[in-house]
Each structure stands twice: as structure tokens, then as C-alpha cells.
GROMACS .gro file of C-alpha atoms in nm:
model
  427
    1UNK     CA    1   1.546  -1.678  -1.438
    2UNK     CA    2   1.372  -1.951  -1.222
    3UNK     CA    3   1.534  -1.786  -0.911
    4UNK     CA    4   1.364  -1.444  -1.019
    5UNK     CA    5   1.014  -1.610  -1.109
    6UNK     CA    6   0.733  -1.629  -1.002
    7UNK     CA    7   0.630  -1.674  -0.620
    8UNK     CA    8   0.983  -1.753  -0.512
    9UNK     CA    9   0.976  -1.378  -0.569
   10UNK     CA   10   0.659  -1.173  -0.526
   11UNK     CA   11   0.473  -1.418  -0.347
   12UNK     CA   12   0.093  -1.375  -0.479
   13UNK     CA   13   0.024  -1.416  -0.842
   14UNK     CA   14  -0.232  -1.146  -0.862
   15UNK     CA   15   0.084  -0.870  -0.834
   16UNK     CA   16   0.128  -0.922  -1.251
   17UNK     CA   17  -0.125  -0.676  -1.268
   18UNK     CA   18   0.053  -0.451  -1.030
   19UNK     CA   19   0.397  -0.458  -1.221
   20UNK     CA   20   0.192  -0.377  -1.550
   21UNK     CA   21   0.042  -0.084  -1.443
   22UNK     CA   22   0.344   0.041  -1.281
   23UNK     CA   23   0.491   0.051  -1.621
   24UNK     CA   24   0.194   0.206  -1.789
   25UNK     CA   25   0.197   0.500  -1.503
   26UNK     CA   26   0.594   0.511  -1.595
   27UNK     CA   27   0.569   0.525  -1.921
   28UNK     CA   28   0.276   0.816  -1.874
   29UNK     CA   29   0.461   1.030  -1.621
   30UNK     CA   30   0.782   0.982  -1.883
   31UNK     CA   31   0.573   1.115  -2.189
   32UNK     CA   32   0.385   1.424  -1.980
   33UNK     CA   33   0.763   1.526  -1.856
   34UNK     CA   34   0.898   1.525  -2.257
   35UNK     CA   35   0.528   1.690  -2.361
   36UNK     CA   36   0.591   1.951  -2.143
   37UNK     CA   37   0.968   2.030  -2.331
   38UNK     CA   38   0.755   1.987  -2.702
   39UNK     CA   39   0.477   2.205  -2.584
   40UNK     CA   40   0.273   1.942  -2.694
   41UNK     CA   41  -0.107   1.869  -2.536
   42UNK     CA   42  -0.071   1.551  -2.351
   43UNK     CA   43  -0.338   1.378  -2.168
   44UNK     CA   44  -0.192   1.081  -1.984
   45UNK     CA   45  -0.458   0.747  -2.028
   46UNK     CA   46  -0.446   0.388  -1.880
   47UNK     CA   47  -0.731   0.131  -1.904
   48UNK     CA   48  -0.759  -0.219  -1.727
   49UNK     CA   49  -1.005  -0.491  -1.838
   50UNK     CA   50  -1.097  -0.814  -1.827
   51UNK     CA   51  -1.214  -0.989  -2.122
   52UNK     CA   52  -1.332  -1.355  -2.222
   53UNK     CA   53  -1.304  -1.459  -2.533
   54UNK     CA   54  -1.377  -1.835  -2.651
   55UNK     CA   55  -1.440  -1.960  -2.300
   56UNK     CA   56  -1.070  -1.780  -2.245
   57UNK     CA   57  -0.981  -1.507  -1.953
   58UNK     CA   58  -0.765  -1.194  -2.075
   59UNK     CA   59  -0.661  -0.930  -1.897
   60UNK     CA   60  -0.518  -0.622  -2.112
   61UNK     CA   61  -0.357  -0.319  -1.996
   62UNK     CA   62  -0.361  -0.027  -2.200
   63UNK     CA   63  -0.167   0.326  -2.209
   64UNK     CA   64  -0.103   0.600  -2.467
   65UNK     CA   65   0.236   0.663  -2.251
   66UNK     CA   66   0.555   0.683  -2.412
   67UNK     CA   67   0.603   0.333  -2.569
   68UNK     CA   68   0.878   0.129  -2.692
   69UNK     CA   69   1.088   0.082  -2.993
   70UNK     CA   70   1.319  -0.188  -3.097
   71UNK     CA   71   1.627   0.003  -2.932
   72UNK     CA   72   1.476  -0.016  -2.591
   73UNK     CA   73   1.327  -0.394  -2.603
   74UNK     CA   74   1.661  -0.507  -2.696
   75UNK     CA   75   1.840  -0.330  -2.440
   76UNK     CA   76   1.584  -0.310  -2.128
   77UNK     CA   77   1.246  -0.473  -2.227
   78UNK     CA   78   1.379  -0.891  -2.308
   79UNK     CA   79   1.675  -0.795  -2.056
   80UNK     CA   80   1.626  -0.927  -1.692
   81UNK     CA   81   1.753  -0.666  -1.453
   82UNK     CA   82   1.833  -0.413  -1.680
   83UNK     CA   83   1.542  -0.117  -1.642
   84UNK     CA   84   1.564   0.174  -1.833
   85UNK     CA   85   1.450   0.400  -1.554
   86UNK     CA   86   1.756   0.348  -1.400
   87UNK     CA   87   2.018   0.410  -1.693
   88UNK     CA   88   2.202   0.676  -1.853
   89UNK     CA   89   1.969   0.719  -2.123
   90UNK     CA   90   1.710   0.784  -1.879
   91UNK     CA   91   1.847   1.025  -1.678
   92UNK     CA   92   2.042   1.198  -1.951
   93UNK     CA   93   1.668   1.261  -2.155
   94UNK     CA   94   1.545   1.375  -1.754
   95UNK     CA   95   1.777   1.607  -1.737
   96UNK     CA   96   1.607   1.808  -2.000
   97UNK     CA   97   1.293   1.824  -1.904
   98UNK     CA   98   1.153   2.057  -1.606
   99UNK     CA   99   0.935   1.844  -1.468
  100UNK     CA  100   1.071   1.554  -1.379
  101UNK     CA  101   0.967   1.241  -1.199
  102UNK     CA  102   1.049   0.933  -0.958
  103UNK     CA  103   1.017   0.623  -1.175
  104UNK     CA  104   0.815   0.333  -0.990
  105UNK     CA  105   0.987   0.034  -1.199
  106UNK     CA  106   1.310   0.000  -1.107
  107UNK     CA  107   1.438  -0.330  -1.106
  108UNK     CA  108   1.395  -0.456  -1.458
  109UNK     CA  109   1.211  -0.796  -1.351
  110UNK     CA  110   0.841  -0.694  -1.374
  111UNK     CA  111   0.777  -0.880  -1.707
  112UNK     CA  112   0.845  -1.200  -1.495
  113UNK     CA  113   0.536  -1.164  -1.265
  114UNK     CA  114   0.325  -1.187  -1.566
  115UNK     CA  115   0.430  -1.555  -1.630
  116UNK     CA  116   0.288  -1.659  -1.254
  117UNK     CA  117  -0.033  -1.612  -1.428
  118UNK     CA  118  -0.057  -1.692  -1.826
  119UNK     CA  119   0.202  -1.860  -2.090
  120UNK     CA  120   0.120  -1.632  -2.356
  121UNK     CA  121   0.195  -1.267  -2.350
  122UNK     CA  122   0.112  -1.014  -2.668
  123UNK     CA  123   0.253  -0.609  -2.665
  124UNK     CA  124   0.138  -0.379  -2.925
  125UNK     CA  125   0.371  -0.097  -2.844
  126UNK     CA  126   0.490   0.250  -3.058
  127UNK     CA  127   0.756   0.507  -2.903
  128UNK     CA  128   0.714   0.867  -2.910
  129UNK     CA  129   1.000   1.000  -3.084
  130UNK     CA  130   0.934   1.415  -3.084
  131UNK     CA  131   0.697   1.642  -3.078
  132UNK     CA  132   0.425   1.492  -3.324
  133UNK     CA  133   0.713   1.185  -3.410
  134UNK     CA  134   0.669   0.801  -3.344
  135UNK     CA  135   0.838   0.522  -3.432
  136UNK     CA  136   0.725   0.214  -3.652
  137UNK     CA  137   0.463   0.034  -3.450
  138UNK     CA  138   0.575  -0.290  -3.305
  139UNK     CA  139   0.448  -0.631  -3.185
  140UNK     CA  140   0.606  -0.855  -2.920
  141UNK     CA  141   0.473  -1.236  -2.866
  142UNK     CA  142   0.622  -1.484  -2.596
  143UNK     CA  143   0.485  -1.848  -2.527
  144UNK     CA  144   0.637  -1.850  -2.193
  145UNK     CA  145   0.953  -1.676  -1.956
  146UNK     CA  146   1.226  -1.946  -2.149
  147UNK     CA  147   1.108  -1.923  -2.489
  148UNK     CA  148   1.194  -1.662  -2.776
  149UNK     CA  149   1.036  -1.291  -2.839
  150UNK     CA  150   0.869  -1.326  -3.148
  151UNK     CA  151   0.877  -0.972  -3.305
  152UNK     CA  152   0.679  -0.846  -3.595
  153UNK     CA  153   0.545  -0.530  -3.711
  154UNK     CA  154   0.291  -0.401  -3.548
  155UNK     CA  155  -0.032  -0.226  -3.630
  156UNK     CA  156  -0.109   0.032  -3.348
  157UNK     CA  157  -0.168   0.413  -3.468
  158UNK     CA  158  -0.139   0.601  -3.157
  159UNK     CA  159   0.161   0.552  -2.970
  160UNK     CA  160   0.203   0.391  -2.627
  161UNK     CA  161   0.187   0.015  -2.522
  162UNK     CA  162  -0.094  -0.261  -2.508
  163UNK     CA  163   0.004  -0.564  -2.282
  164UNK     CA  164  -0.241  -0.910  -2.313
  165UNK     CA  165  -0.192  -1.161  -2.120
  166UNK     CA  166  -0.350  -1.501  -2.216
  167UNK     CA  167  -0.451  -1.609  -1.854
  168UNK     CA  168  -0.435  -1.970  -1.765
  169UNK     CA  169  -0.747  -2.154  -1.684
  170UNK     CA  170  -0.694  -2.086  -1.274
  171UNK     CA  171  -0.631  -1.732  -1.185
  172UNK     CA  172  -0.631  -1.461  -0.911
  173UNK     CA  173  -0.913  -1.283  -1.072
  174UNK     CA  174  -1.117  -1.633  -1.175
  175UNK     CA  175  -1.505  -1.611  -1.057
  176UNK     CA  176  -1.449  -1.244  -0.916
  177UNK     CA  177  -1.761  -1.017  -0.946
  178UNK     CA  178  -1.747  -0.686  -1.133
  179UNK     CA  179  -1.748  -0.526  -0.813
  180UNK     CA  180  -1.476  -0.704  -0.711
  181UNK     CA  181  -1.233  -0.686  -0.982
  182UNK     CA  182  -1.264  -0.268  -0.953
  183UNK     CA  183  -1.171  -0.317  -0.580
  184UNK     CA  184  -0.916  -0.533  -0.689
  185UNK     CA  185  -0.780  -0.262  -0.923
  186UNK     CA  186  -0.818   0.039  -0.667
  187UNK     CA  187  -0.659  -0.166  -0.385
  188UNK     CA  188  -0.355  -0.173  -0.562
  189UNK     CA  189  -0.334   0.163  -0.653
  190UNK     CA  190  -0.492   0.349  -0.371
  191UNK     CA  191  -0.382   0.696  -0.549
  192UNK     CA  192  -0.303   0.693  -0.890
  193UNK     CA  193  -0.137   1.019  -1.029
  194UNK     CA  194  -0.466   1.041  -1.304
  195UNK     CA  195  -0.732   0.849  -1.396
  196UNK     CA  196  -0.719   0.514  -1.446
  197UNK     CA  197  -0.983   0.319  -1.649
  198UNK     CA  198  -1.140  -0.032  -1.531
  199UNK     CA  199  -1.351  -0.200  -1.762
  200UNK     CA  200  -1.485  -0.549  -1.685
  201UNK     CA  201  -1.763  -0.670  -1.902
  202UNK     CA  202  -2.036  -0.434  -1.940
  203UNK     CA  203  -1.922  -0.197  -1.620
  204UNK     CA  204  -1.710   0.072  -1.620
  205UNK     CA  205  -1.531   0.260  -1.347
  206UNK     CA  206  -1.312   0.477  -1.311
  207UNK     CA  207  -0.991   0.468  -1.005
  208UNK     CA  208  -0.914   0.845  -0.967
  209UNK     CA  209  -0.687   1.054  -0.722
  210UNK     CA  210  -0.986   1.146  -0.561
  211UNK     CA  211  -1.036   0.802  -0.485
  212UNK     CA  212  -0.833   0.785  -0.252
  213UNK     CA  213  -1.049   1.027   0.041
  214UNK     CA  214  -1.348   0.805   0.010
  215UNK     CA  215  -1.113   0.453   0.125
  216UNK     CA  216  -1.128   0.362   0.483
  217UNK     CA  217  -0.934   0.285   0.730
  218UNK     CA  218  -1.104  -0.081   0.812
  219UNK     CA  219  -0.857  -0.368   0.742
  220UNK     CA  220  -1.096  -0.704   0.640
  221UNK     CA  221  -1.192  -0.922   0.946
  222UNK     CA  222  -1.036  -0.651   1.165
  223UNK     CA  223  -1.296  -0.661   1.447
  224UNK     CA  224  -1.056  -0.480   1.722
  225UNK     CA  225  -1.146  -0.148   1.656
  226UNK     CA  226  -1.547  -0.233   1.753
  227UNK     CA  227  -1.721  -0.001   1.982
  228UNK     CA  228  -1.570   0.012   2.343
  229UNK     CA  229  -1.684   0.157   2.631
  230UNK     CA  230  -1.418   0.375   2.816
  231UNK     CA  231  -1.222   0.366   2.475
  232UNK     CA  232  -1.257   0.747   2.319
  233UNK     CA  233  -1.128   0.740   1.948
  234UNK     CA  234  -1.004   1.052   1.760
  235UNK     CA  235  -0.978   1.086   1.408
  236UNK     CA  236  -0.745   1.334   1.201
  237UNK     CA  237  -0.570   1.375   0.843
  238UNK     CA  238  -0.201   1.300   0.773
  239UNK     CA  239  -0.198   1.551   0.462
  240UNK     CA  240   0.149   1.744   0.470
  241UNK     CA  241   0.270   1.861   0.157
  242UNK     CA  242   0.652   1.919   0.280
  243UNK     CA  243   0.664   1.601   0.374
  244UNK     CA  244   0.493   1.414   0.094
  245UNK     CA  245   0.236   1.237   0.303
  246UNK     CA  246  -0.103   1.229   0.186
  247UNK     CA  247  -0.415   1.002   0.439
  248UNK     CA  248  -0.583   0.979   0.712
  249UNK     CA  249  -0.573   0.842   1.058
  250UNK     CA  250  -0.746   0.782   1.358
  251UNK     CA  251  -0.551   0.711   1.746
  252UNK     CA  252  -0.771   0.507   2.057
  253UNK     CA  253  -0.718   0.620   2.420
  254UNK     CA  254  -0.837   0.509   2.744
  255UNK     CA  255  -1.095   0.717   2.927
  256UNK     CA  256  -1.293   0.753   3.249
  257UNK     CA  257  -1.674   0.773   3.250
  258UNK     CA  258  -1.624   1.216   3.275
  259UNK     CA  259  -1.421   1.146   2.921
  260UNK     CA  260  -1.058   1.229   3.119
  261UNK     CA  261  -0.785   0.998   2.960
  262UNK     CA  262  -0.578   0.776   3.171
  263UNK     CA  263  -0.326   0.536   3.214
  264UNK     CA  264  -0.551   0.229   3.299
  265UNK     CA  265  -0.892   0.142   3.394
  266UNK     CA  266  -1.001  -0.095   3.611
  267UNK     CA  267  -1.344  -0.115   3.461
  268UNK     CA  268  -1.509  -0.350   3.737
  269UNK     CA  269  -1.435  -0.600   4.056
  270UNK     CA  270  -1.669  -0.784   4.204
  271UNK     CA  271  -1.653  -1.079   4.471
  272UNK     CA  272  -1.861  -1.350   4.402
  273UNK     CA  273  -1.918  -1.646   4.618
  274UNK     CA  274  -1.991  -1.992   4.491
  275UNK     CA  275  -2.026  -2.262   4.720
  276UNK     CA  276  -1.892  -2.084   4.991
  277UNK     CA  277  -1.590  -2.007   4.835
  278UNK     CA  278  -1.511  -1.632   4.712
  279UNK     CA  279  -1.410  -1.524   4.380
  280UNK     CA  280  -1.255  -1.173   4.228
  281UNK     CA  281  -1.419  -1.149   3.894
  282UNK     CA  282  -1.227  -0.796   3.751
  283UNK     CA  283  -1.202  -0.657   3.391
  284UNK     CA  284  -0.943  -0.387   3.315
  285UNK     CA  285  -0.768  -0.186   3.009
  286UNK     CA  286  -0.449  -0.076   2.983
  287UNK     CA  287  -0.193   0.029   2.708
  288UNK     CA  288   0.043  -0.187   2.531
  289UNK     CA  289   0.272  -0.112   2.246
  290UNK     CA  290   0.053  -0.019   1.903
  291UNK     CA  291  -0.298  -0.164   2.106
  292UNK     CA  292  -0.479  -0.148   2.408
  293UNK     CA  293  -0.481  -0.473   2.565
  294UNK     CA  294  -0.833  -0.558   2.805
  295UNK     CA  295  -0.808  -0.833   3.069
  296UNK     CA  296  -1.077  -0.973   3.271
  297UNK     CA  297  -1.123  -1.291   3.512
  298UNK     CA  298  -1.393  -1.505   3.481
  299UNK     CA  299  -1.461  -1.817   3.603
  300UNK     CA  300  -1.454  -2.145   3.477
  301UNK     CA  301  -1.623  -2.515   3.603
  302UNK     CA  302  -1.445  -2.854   3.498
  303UNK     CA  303  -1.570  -3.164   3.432
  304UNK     CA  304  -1.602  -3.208   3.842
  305UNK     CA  305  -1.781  -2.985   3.918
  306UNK     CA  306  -1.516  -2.793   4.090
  307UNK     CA  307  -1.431  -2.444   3.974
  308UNK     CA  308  -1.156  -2.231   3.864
  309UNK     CA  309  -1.052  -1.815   3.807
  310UNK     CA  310  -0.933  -1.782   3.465
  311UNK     CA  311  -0.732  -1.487   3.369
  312UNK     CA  312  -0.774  -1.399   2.963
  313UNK     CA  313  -0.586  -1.097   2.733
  314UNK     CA  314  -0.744  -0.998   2.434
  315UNK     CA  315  -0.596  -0.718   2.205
  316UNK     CA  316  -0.865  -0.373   2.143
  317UNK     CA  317  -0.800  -0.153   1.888
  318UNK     CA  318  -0.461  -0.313   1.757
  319UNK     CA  319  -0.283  -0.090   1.522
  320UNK     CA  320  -0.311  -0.167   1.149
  321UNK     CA  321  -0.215   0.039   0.870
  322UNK     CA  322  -0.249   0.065   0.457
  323UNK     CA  323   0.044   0.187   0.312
  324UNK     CA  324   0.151   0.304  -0.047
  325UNK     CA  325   0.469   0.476  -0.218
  326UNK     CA  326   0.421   0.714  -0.491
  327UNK     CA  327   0.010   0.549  -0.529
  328UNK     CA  328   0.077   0.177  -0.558
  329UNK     CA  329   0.021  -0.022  -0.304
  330UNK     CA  330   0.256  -0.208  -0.068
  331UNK     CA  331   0.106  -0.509   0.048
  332UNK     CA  332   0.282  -0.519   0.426
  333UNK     CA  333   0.228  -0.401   0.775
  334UNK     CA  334   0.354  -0.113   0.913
  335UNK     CA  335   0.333  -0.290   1.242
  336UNK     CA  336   0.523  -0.624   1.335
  337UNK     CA  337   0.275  -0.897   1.214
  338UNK     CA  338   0.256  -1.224   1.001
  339UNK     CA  339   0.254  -1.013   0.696
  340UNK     CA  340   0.594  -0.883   0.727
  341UNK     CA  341   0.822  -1.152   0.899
  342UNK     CA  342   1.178  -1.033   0.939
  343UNK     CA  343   1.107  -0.729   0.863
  344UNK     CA  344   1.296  -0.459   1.056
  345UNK     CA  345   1.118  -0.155   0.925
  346UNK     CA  346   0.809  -0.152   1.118
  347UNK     CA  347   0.642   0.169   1.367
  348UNK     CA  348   0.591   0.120   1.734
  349UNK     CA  349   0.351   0.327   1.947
  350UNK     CA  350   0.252   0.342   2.283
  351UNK     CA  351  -0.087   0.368   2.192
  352UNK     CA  352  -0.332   0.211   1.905
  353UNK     CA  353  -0.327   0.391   1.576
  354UNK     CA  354  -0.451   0.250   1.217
  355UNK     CA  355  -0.364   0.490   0.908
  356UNK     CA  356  -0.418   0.513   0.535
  357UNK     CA  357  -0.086   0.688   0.425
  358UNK     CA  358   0.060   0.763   0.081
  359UNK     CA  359   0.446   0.859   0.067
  360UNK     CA  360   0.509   1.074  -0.222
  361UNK     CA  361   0.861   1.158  -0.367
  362UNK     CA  362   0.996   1.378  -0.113
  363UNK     CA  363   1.002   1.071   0.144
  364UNK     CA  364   1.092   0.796  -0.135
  365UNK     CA  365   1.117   0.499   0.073
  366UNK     CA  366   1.367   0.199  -0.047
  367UNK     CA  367   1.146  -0.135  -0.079
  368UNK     CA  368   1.260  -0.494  -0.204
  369UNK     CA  369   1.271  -0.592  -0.576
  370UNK     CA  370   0.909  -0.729  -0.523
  371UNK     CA  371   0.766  -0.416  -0.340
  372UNK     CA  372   0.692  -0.626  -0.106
  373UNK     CA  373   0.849  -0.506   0.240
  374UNK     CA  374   1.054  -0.180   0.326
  375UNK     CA  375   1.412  -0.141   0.343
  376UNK     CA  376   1.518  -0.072   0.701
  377UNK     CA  377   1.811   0.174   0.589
  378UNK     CA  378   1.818   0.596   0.713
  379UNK     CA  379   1.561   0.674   0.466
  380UNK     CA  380   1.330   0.442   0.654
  381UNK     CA  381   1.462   0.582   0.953
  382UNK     CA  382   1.411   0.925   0.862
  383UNK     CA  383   1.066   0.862   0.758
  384UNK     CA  384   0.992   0.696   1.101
  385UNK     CA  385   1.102   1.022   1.302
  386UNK     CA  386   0.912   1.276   1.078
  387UNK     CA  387   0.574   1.020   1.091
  388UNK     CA  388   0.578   0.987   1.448
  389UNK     CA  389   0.620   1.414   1.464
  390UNK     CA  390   0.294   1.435   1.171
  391UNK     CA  391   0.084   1.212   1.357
  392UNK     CA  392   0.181   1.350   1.729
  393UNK     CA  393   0.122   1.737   1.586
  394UNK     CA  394  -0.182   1.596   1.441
  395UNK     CA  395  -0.326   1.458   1.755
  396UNK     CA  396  -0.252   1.782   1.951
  397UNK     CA  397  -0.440   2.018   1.728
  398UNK     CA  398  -0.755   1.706   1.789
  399UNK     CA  399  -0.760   1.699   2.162
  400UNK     CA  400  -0.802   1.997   2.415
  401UNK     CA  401  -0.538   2.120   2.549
  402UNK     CA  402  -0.534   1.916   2.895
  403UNK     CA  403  -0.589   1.615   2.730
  404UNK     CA  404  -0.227   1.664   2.500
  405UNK     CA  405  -0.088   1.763   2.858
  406UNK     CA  406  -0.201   1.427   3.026
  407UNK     CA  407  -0.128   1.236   2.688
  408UNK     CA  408   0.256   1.399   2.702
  409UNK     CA  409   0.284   1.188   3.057
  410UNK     CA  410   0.110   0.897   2.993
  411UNK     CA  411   0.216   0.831   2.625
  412UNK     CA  412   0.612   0.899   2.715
  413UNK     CA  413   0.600   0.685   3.044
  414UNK     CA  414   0.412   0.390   2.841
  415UNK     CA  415   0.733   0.364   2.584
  416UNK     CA  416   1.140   0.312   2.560
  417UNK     CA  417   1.169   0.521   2.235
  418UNK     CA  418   1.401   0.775   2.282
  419UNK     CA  419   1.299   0.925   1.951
  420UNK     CA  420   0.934   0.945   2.069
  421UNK     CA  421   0.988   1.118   2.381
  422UNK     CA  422   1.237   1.349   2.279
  423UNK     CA  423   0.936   1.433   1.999
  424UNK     CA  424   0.675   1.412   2.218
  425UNK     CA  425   0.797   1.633   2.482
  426UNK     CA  426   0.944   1.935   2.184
  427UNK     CA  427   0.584   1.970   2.084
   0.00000   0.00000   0.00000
């Protein structure tokens, strides 16, 4: 268990609240699938707060989704690496209903993110049974990851499952404002398949699938994409049903004062003579892989007096990306970075791009136990090759014509991707 806990695993604390409402959304898509086999009028409903009580943090999850009896704590719930979305039973009850569904929670280990932040977790849980059948209601209590379940009967009426976590007296969400706390909520899920309910003292929001057209595209402390001369920048969706892509993106290129684009731009030279010695002063752009990078020569006076050219790089308009599978977000780079060391599934571009992308469950993408990096594997690199094609059709039908012909060139000379080029020059 200690080898599956905590940050030796998932890395930030504040993810418990990420594996709980994966379940929840689970457990909701589950019951709409069966509701739609029972004819029965189903409206799917999750709610996040954050309560104090006694000088004591709580934060409480609640769904009306399908819930759990004592069949399936015994066999997946208090079982580590056992999840019932990926057993028998599962698919065997899928298999009659005709709408089915990709299950988020897959591993079986989300209950143990929930001890990186309290020692004391409650459930209040009932299981749909039938069409207008439950089970008896049931309540779970654990004082910690090693000790026992405690399990009683419960006192919920409508089914589905209410999680509580006791927090400790230092947590993620400690001294956040209200405002805060909802954009702690949306960040992680950036599109959530229905409403989702945040409640945090006396506000009350409300993260929607609509939510997710009013995010930006402006990572925090990510100055690089500031206004630019000679630096054109053109935006376009990445919506393709077939595909199961659903955001937005926006591409930087290199342009001349008459708004042509170009390879490089030697922006200014000048010669400058200081004591009778001559200096180049320059400042230039040019494209590097996923950024543009801007150099310029200054000068520079030591402690002597005497003086020296100094040559300095700077990154403009470095890629960046926010990226989520089926809604929930995963908390890495799409681009090599510190955020995803060692990982192998990452884009490269010959030009600066920064995206907002949601993969549905046409392209379902193979991550790590924690969700926290992508598995590099031919799903990933099928993804890759029908990305690059979205976002290079995309940028055609943005541009004039001339400026996709002089983008074909410049882009396809700038890069050693085969699989870009070939792309590239098919379109």
C-alpha cells in the first residue's frame, strides 16, 4: 500500500478531489447507460463543497449515480487494484445497454489519493438495483489507508454515493478564496459530460460543458505570447467530431512589415561607435522547434570601463498546451518541459502553437495509473499524426491562400518529421 500512496504516486495532494469526481462522473455515466435499458427518467447530478464545521475543513462529494452495495465494496471498493470498470461484471451489464461508455477509473487505486489529504473518510452510498429498485443504504468509515472499514447501515434515501473527507489541518485548498476553489474545481475538469455543482460557503457555481468555450488559452506566468512586432498570430478551433477532439488553438508566424510570412527577420543592424571602436548591435527572429526564438546583441561595460558585444536568446511565443481525456484534466505538457520529465509522448512543431484540447472516446489515449503523463504506445502515436493533420487543415482554411503556399516551404524546411511533411505537403 505505501508504494501506491500518496505522492510517491500522484505527486500533488490536491488530485484526491480529482479521483473522487472521476468516480462520481463513472458512476453517473454507468446509471444514465442502465436508465436508458429501464426507460427510466434519469438526470445525472454531482455537487462539490467545502464545508467547516467546528473550526474543521470538509470537503464532500456528492452524486445520485449508480452507488454501491456490499457485493461491490467487498470485491472492488476496500480492494487495491481491483476496479470494477474493468471486470467481467462490468462489461457483461455493458453489453446490454445501447449506450455505452468509456469508464475514467480504471486502476482501482483512487481511494488512496484521498489519504494524502485527511485520516478520516465517511461514504453514504445506495446501489441502483432496477428500474425503481435500490439496495439497503450503506455507510463506510475508515480512520486511515491501514486501518479497518467500519461498515454500518446507512441512512441515505436516494441512491448514489456521498464521499467526506475529514481534511487535516494543512491542505491544498487551506486559505483559498471562493473564487478560487471554483477555478480549482473547473481546472480539473475543463469539460464535464453535465453539470457539475460547486458550493463553497455561501457561493454557488455551476462547472458546465459549456464551460469549457469561455477557458483560455493563457498558461499562468506565461508572458511569451506578449505582443510582438513582426509576429502575426492566428487563431482557429480544433472541434472535429470524427476525431473526438473538442478546443481551440491559436499558431505564431514571422512576418514582414507588408504582413508576408517568412523564414527569418532580421529586424535591425546598426553600427555604433564607442570610443572609436565600432559595434554591430542586431536583433533578429527566427523559428525553432514549438517557439520562435529572438536574438539581439547589445552591449555590455565591465567594471573597467572597457566594453563588450553580448549575444542573448530568449524564447517568443513558446508552445504550451492544456490537455484533457474524456473532460478531466491531465496535469502535463504536451511539449517537452519540466512538467513531464521522461516523458516520450510529447508534440513537436516547427512553429509556436498553444491549444486547449479535449480527447473524447474515439481517440482514448493510454495515461499512467496517476493520470499523470501519456503513454507513448500507437495510440499515442496515432493521435500525434491525426493532431498534427486537424491543426495543419485548420490553419489552411485561416490564412490566404499564398500564405499556406509559403507556410508549406517554410514550415517543412524548418523540421525533420517525416510525418509532418508527408502531411503537410498531402494538404
Amino acid at each position: 500500500v505505501d508504494l501506491l500512496m500518496g505522492t510517491k504516486l500522484y505527486g500533488k495532494p490536491e488530485v484526491a478531489l480529482r479521483e473522487l469526481l472521476q468516480n462520481s462522473i463513472d458512476a453517473c455515466q454507468l446509471r444514465s447507460s442502465l436508465s436508458e435499458v429501464w426507460k427510466d427518467n434519469y438526470i445525472p447530478r454531482i455537487c462539490v463543497s467545502l464545508e467547516t464545521v467546528d473550526n474543521t475543513d470538509y470537503l464532500v462529494v456528492d452524486d445520485n449515480g449508480i452507488g454501491m452495495n456490499q457485493h461491490i465494496i467487498d470485491s472492488y471498493y476496500t480492494n487495491i487494484g481491483q476496479s470494477y470498470y474493468t471486470s467481467t461484471e462490468f462489461h457483461d451489464l455493458m453489453s446490454e445497454a445501447p449506450k455505452t461508455f468509456k469508464p475514467i477509473s480504471r486502476f482501482g487505486i483512487g481511494i488512496l489519493a484521498c489519504f494524502m489529504v485527511c485520516d478520516n473518510l465517511e461514504v453514504e452510498t445506495k446501489k441502483v438495483l432496477g428500474p425503481y429498485q435500490t439496495d439497503e443504504a450503506i455507510k463506510i468509515s475508515i480512520e486511515g489507508y491501514d486501518s479497518l472499514f467500519v461498515i454500518t447501515t446507512g441512512s441515505r434515501r436516494e441512491p448514489g454515493t456521498r464521499t467526506v473527507l475529514k481534511l487535516r489541518e494543512v491542505h491544498p485548498w487551506l486559505r483559498m478564496t471562493k473564487s478560487q476553489f471554483v477555478t480549482c474545481v473547473k481546472k480539473l475538469v475543463p469539460l464535464p459530460p453535465f453539470d457539475i455543482e460547486i458550493h463553497y460557503s455561501d457561493i454557488q457555481e455551476v462547472c458546465s460543458p459549456n464551460s469549457f468555450e469561455e477557458l483560455d488559452l493563457t498558461l499562468e506566468n506565461n508572458y511569451s505570447w506578449d505582443k510582438e512586432e513582426n509576429i502575426k498570430i492566428v487563431q482557429f478551433d480544433l472541434n472535429d467530431e470524427k476525431r473526438g477532439f473538442r478546443g481551440k488553438a491559436e499558431i505564431a508566424y514571422i512576418v514582414n512589415h507588408r504582413g508576408q510570412i517568412l523564414k527569418s527577420l532580421d529586424i535591425c543592424q546598426k553600427d555604433v561607435v564607442v570610443d572609436g571602436e565600432t559595434f554591430t548591435l542586431s536583433s533578429s527572429i527566427s523559428y525553432a522547434t514549438n517557439c520562435i526564438h529572438k536574438s539581439t546583441t547589445s552591449l555590455e561595460v565591465d567594471e573597467e570601463g572597457g566594453i563588450d558585444s553580448h549575444e542573448s536568446f530568449r524564447k517568443v511565443c513558446e508552445s504550451s498546451s492544456y490537455f484533457s481525456v474524456h473532460g478531466i484534466d491531465v496535469p502535463c505538457s504536451l511539449f517537452s518541459n519540466y512538467t513531464n520529465y521522461g516523458q516520450k509522448a510529447v508534440l513537436e512543431f516547427p512553429f509556436p502553437i498553444r491549444f486547449r484540447l479535449d480527447v473524447g472516446s474515439i481517440n482514448d489515449l493510454n495515461l499512467n495509473s496517476a493520470r499523470t503523463q501519456i503513454i507513448y504506445d500507437e495510440i499515442w502515436m496515432s493521435f500525434e499524426r491525426q493532431f498534427t493533420e486537424i491543426v495543419l487543415r485548420k490553419i489552411k482554411k485561416s490564412v490566404t491562400p499564398s500564405t499556406w503556399s509559403n507556410m508549406k516551404i517554410i514550415f517543412s524546411s524548418n523540421t525533420k518529421n517525416k510525418a509532418f511533411i508527408e502531411i503537410i505537403n498531402n494538404l
